[in-house]
Coordinates of C-alpha atoms in Angstrom, one line a residue:
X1 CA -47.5 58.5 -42.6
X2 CA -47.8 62.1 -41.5
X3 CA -48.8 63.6 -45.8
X4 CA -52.0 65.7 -45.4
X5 CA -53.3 63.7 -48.2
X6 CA -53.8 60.6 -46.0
X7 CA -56.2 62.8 -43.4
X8 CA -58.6 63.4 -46.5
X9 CA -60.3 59.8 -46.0
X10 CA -64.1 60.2 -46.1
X11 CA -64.0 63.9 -48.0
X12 CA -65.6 62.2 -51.5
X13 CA -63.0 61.4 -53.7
X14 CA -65.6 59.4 -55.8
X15 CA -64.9 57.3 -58.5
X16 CA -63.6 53.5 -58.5
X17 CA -60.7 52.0 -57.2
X18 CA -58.2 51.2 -60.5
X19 CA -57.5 47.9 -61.3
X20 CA -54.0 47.6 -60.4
X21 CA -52.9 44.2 -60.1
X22 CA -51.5 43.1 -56.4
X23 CA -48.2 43.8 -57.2
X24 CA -48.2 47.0 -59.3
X25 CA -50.4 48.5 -56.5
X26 CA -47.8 47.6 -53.8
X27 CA -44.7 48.7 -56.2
X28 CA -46.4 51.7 -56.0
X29 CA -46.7 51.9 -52.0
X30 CA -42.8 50.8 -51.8
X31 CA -41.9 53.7 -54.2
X32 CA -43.8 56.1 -52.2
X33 CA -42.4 54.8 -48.7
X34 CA -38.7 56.5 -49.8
X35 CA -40.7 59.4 -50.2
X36 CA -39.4 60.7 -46.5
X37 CA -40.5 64.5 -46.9
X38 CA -44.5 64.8 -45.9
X39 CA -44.9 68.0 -48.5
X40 CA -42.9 66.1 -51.5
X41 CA -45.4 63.1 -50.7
X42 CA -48.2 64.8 -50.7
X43 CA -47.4 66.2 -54.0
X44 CA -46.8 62.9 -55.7
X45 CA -50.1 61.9 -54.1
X46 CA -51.7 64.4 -55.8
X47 CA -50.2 63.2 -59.0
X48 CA -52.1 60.2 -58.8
X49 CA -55.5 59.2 -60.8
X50 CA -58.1 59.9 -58.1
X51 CA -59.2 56.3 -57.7
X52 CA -55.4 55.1 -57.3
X53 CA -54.9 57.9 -54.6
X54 CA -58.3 56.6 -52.5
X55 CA -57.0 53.3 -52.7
X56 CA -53.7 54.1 -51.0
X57 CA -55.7 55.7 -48.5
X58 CA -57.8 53.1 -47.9
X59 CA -55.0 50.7 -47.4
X60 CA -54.4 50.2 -43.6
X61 CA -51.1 49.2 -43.8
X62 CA -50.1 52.6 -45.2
X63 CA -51.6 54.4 -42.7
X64 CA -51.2 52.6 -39.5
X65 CA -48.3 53.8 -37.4
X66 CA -45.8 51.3 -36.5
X67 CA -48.0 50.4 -32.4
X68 CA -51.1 49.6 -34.9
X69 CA -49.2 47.3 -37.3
X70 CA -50.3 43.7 -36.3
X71 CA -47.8 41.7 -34.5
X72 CA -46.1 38.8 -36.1
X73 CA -46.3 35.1 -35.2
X74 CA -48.3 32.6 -33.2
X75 CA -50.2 34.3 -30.9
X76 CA -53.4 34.1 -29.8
X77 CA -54.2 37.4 -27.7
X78 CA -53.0 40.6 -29.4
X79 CA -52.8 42.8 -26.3
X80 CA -53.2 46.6 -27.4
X81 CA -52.4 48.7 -24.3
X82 CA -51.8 51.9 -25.3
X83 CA -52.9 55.6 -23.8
X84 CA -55.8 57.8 -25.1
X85 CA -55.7 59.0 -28.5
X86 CA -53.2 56.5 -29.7
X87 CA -55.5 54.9 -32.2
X88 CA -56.9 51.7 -30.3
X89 CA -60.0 52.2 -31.8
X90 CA -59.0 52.4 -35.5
X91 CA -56.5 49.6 -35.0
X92 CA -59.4 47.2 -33.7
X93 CA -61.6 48.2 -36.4
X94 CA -59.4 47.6 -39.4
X95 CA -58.5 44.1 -38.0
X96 CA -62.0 43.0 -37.7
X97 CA -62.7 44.4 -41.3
X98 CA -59.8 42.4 -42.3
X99 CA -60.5 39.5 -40.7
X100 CA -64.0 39.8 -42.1
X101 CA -62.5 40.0 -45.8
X102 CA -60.3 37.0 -45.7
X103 CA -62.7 34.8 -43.4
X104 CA -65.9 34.7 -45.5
X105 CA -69.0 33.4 -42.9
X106 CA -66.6 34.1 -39.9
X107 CA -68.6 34.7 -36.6
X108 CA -66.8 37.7 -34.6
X109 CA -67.4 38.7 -31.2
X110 CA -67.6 42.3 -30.5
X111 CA -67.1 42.7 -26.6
X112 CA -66.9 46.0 -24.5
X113 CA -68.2 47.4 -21.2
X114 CA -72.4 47.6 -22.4
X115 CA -73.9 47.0 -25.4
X116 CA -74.0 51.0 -25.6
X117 CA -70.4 51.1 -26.0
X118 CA -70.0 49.0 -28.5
X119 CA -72.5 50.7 -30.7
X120 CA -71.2 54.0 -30.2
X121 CA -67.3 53.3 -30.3
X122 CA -66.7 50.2 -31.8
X123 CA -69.2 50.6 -34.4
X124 CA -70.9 53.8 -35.1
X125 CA -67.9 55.6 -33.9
X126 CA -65.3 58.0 -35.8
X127 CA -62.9 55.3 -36.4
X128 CA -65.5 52.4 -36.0
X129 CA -66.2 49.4 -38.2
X130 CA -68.5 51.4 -40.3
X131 CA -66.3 54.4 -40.9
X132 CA -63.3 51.8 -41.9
X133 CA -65.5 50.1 -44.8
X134 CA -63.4 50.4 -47.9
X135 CA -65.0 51.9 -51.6
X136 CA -67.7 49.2 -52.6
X137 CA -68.4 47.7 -49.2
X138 CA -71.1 47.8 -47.6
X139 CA -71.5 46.4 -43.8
X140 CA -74.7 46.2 -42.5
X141 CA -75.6 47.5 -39.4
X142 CA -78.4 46.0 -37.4
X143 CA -78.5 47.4 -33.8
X144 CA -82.0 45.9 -33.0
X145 CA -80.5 42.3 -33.3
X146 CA -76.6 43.4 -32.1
X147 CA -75.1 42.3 -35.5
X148 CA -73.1 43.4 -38.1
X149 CA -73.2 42.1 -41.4
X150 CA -70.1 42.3 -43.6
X151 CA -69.9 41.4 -47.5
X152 CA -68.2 38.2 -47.3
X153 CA -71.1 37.1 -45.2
X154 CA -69.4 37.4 -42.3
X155 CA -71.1 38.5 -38.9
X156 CA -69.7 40.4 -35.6
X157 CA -71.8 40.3 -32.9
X158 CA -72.2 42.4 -29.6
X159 CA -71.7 41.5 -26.4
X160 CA -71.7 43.3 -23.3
X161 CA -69.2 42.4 -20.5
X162 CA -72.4 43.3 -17.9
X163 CA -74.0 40.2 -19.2
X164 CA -70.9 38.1 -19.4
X165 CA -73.1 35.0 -19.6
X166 CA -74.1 35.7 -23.2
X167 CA -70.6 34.2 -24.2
X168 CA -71.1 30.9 -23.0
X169 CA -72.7 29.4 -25.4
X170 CA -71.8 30.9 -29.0
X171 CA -68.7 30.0 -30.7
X172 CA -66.2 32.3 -32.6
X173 CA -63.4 32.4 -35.1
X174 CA -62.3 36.0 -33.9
X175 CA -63.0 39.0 -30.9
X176 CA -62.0 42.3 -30.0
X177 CA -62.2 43.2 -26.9
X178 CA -62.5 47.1 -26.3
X179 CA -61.7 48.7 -23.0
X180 CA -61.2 45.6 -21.0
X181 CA -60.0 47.1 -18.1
X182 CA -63.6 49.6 -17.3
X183 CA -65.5 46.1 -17.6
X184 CA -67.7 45.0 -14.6
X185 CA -67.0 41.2 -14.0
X186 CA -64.2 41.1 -16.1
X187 CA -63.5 38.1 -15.3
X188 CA -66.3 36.0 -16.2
X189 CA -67.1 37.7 -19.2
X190 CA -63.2 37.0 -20.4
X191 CA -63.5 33.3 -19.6
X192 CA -66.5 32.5 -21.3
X193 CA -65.7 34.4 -24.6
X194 CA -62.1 32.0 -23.8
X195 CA -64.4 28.6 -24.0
X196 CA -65.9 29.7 -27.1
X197 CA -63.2 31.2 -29.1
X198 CA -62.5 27.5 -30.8
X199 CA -63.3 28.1 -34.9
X200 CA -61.3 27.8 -37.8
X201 CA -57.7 27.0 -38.1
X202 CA -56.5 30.1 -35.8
X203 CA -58.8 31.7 -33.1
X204 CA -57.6 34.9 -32.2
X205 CA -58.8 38.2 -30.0
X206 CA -57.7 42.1 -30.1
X207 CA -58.0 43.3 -27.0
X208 CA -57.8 47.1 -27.1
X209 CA -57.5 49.0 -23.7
X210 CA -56.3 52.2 -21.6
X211 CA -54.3 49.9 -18.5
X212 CA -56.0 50.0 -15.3
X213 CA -54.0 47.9 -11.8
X214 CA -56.4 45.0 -12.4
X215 CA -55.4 40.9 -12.4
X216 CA -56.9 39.7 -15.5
X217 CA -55.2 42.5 -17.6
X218 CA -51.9 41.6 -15.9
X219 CA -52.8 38.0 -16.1
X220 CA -53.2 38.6 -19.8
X221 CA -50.1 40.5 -20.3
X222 CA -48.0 37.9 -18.7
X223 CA -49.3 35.0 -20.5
X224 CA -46.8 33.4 -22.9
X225 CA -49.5 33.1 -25.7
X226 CA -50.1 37.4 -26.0
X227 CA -48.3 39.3 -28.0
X228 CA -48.0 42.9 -26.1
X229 CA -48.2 46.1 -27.8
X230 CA -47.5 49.4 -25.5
X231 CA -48.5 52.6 -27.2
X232 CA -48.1 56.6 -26.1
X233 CA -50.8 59.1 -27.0
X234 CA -47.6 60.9 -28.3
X235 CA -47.1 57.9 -31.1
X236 CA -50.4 59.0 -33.0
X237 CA -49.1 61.5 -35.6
X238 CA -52.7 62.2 -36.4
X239 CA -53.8 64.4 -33.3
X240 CA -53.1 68.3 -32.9
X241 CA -49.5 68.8 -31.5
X242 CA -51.5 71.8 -29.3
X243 CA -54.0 69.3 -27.4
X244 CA -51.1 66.5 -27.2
X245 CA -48.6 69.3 -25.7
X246 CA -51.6 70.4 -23.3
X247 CA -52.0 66.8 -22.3
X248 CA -48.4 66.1 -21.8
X249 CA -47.6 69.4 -19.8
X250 CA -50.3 68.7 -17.3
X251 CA -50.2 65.2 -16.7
X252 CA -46.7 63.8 -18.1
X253 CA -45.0 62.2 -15.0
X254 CA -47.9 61.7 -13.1
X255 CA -50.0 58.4 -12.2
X256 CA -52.7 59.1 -14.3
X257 CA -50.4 60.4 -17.2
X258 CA -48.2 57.6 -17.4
X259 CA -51.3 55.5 -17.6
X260 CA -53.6 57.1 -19.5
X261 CA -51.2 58.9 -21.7
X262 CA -48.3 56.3 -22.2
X263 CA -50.7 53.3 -21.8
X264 CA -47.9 52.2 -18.6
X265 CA -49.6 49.5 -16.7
X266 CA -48.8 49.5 -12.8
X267 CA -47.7 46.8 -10.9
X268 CA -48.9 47.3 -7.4
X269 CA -46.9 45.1 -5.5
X270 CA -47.8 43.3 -2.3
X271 CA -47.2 45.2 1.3
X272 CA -45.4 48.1 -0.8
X273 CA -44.4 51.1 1.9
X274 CA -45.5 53.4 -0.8
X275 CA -48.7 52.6 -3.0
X276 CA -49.5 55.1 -6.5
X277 CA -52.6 56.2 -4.4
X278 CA -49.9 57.4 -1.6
X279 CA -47.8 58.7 -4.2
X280 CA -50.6 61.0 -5.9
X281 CA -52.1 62.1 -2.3
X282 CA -48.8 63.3 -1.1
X283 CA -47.8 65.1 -4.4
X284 CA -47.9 68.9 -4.6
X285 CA -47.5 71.0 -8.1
X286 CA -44.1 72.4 -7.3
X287 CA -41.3 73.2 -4.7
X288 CA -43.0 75.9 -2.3
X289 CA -39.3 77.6 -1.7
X290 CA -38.4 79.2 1.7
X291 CA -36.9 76.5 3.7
X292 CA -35.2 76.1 7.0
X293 CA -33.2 73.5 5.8
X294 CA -32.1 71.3 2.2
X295 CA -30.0 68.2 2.6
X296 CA -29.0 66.3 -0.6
X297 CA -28.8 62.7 -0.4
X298 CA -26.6 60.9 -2.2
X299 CA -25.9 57.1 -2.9
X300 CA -22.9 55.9 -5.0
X301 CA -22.4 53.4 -7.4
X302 CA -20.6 50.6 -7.1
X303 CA -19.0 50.2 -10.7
X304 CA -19.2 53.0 -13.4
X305 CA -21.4 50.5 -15.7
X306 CA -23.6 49.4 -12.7
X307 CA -26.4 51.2 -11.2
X308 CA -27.5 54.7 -11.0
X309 CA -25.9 57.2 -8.5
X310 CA -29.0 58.9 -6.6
X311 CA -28.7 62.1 -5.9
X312 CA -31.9 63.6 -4.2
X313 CA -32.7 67.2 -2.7
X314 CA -34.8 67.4 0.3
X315 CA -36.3 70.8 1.9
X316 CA -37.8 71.1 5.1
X317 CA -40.2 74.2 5.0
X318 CA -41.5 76.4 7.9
X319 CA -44.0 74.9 9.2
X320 CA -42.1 71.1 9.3
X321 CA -43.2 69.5 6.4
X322 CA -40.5 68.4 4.4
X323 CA -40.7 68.5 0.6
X324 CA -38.5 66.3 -2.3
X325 CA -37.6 69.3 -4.6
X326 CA -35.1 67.4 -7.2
X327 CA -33.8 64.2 -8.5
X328 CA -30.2 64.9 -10.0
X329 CA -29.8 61.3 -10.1
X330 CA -27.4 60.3 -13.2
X331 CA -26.0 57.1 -14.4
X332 CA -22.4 56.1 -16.2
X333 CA -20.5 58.3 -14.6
X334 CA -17.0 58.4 -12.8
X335 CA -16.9 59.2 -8.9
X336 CA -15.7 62.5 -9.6
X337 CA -18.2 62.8 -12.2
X338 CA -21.1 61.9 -9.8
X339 CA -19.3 64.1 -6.9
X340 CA -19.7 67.3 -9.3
X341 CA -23.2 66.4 -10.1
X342 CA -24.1 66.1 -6.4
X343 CA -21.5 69.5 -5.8
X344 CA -24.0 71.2 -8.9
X345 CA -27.0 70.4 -6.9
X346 CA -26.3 71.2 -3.5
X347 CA -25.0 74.4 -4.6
X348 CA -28.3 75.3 -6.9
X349 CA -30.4 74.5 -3.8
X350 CA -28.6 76.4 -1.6
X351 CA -27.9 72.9 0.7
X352 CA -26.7 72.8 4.3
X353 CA -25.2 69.4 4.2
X354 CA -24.7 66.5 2.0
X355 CA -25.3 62.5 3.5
X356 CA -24.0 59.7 1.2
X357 CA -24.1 56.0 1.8
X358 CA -20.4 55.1 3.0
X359 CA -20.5 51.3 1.7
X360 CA -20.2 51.2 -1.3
X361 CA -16.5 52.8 -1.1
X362 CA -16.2 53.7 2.6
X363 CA -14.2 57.2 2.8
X364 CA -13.7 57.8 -0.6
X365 CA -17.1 59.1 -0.8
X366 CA -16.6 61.9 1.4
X367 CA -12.8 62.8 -0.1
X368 CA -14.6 62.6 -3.5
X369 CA -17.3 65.0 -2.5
X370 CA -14.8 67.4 -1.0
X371 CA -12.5 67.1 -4.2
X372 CA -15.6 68.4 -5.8
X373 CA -15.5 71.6 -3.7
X374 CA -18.6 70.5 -1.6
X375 CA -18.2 73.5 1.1
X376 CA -20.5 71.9 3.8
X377 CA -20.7 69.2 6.0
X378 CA -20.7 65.4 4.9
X379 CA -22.3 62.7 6.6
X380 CA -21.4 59.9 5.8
X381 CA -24.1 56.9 6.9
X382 CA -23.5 52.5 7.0
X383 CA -26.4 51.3 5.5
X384 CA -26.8 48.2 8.5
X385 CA -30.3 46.7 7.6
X386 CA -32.3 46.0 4.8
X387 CA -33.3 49.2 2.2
X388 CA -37.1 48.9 3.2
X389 CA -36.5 48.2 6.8
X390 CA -33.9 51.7 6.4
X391 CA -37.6 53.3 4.3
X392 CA -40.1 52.0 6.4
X393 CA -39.9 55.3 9.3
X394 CA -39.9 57.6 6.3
X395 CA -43.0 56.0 4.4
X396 CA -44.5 57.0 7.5
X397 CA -43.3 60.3 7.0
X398 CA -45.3 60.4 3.7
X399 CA -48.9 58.5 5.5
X400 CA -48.6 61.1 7.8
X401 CA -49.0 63.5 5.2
X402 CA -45.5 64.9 6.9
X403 CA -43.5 64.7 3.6
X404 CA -44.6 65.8 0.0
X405 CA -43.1 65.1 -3.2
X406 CA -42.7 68.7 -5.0
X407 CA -42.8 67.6 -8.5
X408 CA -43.4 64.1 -10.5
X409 CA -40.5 62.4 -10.3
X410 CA -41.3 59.5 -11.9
X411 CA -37.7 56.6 -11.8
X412 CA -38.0 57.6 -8.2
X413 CA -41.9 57.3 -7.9
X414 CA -40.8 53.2 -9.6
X415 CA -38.5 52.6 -6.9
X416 CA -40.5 53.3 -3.6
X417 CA -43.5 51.5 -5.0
X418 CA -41.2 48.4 -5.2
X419 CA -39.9 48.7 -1.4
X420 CA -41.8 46.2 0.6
X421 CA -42.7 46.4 4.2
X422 CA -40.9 44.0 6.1
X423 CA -38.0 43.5 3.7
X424 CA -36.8 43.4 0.1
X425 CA -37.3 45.3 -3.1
X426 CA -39.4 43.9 -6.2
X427 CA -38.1 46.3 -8.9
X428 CA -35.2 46.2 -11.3
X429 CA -31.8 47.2 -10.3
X430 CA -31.6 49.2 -7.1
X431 CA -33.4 51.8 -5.5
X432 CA -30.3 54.5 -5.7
X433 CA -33.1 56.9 -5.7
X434 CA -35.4 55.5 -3.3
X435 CA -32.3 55.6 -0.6
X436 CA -30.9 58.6 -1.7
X437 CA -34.3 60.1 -0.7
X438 CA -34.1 58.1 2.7
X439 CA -31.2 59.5 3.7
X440 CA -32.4 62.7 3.0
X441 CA -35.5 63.1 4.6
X442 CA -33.6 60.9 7.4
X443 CA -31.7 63.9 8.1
X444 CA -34.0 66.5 8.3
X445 CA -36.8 65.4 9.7
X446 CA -36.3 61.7 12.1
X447 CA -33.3 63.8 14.3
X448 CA -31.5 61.6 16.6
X449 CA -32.7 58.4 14.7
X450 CA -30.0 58.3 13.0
X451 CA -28.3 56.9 15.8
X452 CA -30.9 53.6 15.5
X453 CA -29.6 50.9 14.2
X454 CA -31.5 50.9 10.7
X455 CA -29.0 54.0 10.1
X456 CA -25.4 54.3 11.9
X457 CA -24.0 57.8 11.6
X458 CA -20.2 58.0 11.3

């Protein structure tokens, strides 16, 4: 809910909470739901008998966007992965306060990275446990002994992943898990509060976390018994559209903004030509302008509904480095309608020859592309080995520090991470872009290799 009523929570609305039976209260919260515009629900808010406004606001379920809302049925790991400022933090500590509630005497593990964080986040923080406490309850706080005590005489207690071997021996109904992926020793840490995690009719753990490239997270992620939630900084209607905006403009597309913005864990696969750390080292802010040459690669489509035509611009600047400057790559489209998009860009960049894959349609490619009014030359190349065999002298390009990418570019950043030395491609679909690229940068900067087998000219 985005009403500026529901951002007053903690301003002292005083009084008691009405005694609305269950389903009066929640007739109440349907009515309001058609409610679409934020002003007009604000002002029926304001309407409302204090008390009966305070308890709307202290229901979760009415203030939680849709990544917080608990997942639905028989999991046992609720994996939170989201980016910063999505609401992890709120999110873990309204289900511990609700498992608390309906679990009287329930023994809940509180686990983060030290004991430290879990005091100042989890607990003490602006969205912690105590901050969530609805009107009449009153958790109590005990940070000499690690525990917190709730009304319904349940007890969360703090752990610290740096002394993973605390977990072995107590047992819990519940945990939440916060910031997994900065633990030291993960691993053990996970394991042991797994042993233990073995009272009451349905053991469960939150694990709320920015994603890092680590195993256990991915291990987690993958395992049948998790229920995966994947959340943008963008989601959380809460935060200043000014600080999200700034966030967005300077990191959107990037490594670290697709991770720690849009919570996007990375697969790093094995013997990849093309790692994220590669990637990041080789990127510059923007298209330094000024070349010798541009050469737009192209790679068709086999069918219309199939796979993505790449269409990618390459510049080779001054002093020989070579640059990726645009991907025009588009999907959907006819073979004219894919020959006027690679025309469009080749004539915006001011291109001195187009090379497109001649597979996947043999001439037609090149009679399309002239149809189009492409008035340059067209190479047409056979793609003869393997896509990462055809990548592997232009990875070098990029190790070599001889090839940047001008830009974030981030489908095409997807698709060289998945080419793998040696042979083969671990990602989804094909790498249209990835070869488009290839042929590109094949072009303009590996000369008469293009006579080599892994690329025959015709």
């Amino acid at each position: 809910m985005n009403a500026p009523f529901l951002r007053k929570r903690g301003q002292g609305y005083g009084g008691d909470p009405v005694a609305l039976d269950v389903a009066d209260f929640e007739a109440l919260l349907a009515f309001a739901a058609l409610i679409e515009d934020a002003d007009d629900l604000d002002r029926f808010a304001e309407r409302l008998p204090t008390p009966v406004r305070r308890r709307m606001i202290e229901t979760w379920e009415w203030q939680a966007h849709g990544g917080q809302a608990v997942p639905g049925g028989e999991w046992r790991v609720w994996l939170l992965m989201a980016g910063r400022g999505f609401g992890k933090t709120r999110a873990g500590a309204e289900w511990v306060s609700a498992r608390a509630r309906e679990t009287p005497g329930a023994r809940i593990a509180l686990v983060g990275a030290s004991r430290e964080d879990v005091a100042k986040v989890m607990i003490e923080g602006r969205s912690g446990l105590l901050r969530v406490a609805r009107t009449g309850e009153s958790p109590l706080w005990v940070p000499s002994r690690g525990i917190v005590h709730f009304d319904s005489g349940a007890e969360a207690h703090v752990y610290s992943a740096e002394a993973g071997e605390a977990l072995r021996g107590p047992e819990h109904d519940f945990a939440w898990c916060d910031e997994l992926a900065k633990w030291a020793r993960a691993g053990a840490a996970w394991d042991n509060l797994q042993m233990g995690l073995r009272v009451g009719e349905r053991p469960r753990v939150l694990v709320t976390t920015t994603p890092r490239p680590l195993a256990l997270l991915r291990g987690i992620r993958d395992d049948p018994a998790t229920a995966v939630t994947i959340g943008r900084m963008a989601d959380n209607v809460h935060l200043p559209e000014a600080a999200v905006g700034e966030a967005y403009r300077r990191y959107a597309g990037t490594r670290l903004g697709r991770q720690e913005l849009d919570g996007m864990l990375f697969d790093e696969v094995q013997g990849a030509l093309w790692t994220r750390e590669l990637v990041e080292a080789c990127r510059i802010a923007a298209p330094a302008g000024g070349y010798r040459r541009v050469v737009v690669g192209v790679d068709p489509p086999l069918t219309v509904e199939g796979d993505a035509c790449g269409i990618v611009v390459c510049a080779l600047r001054a002093d020989g480095v070579a640059e990726v400057v645009a991907d025009h790559s588009v999907r959907g489209l006819s073979p004219e309608g894919w020959a006027l998009k690679a025309a469009a860009a080749a004539k915006a960049w001011g291109a001195h020859r187009v090379v497109a894959e001649k597979n996947n349609g043999g001439l037609m490619v090149e009679s399309v592309l002239r149809g189009a009014d492409v008035a340059l030359p067209v190479r047409l190349v056979h793609a003869a080995d393997g896509k990462s065999v055809r990548a592997e002298p232009v990875a070098a390009l990029f190790e070599a520090k001889r090839a940047k990418l001008a830009g974030r570019f981030p489908e095409l950043e997807d698709e060289l991470c998945a080419l793998v030395l040696g042979g083969g491609y671990e990602g989804k679909g094909s790498p249209d872009r990835a070869d488009a690229m290839v042929y590109a940068l094949t072009e303009l900067m590996l000369g008469d290799r293009r006579a080599e087998p892994r690329i025959l000219s015709f």
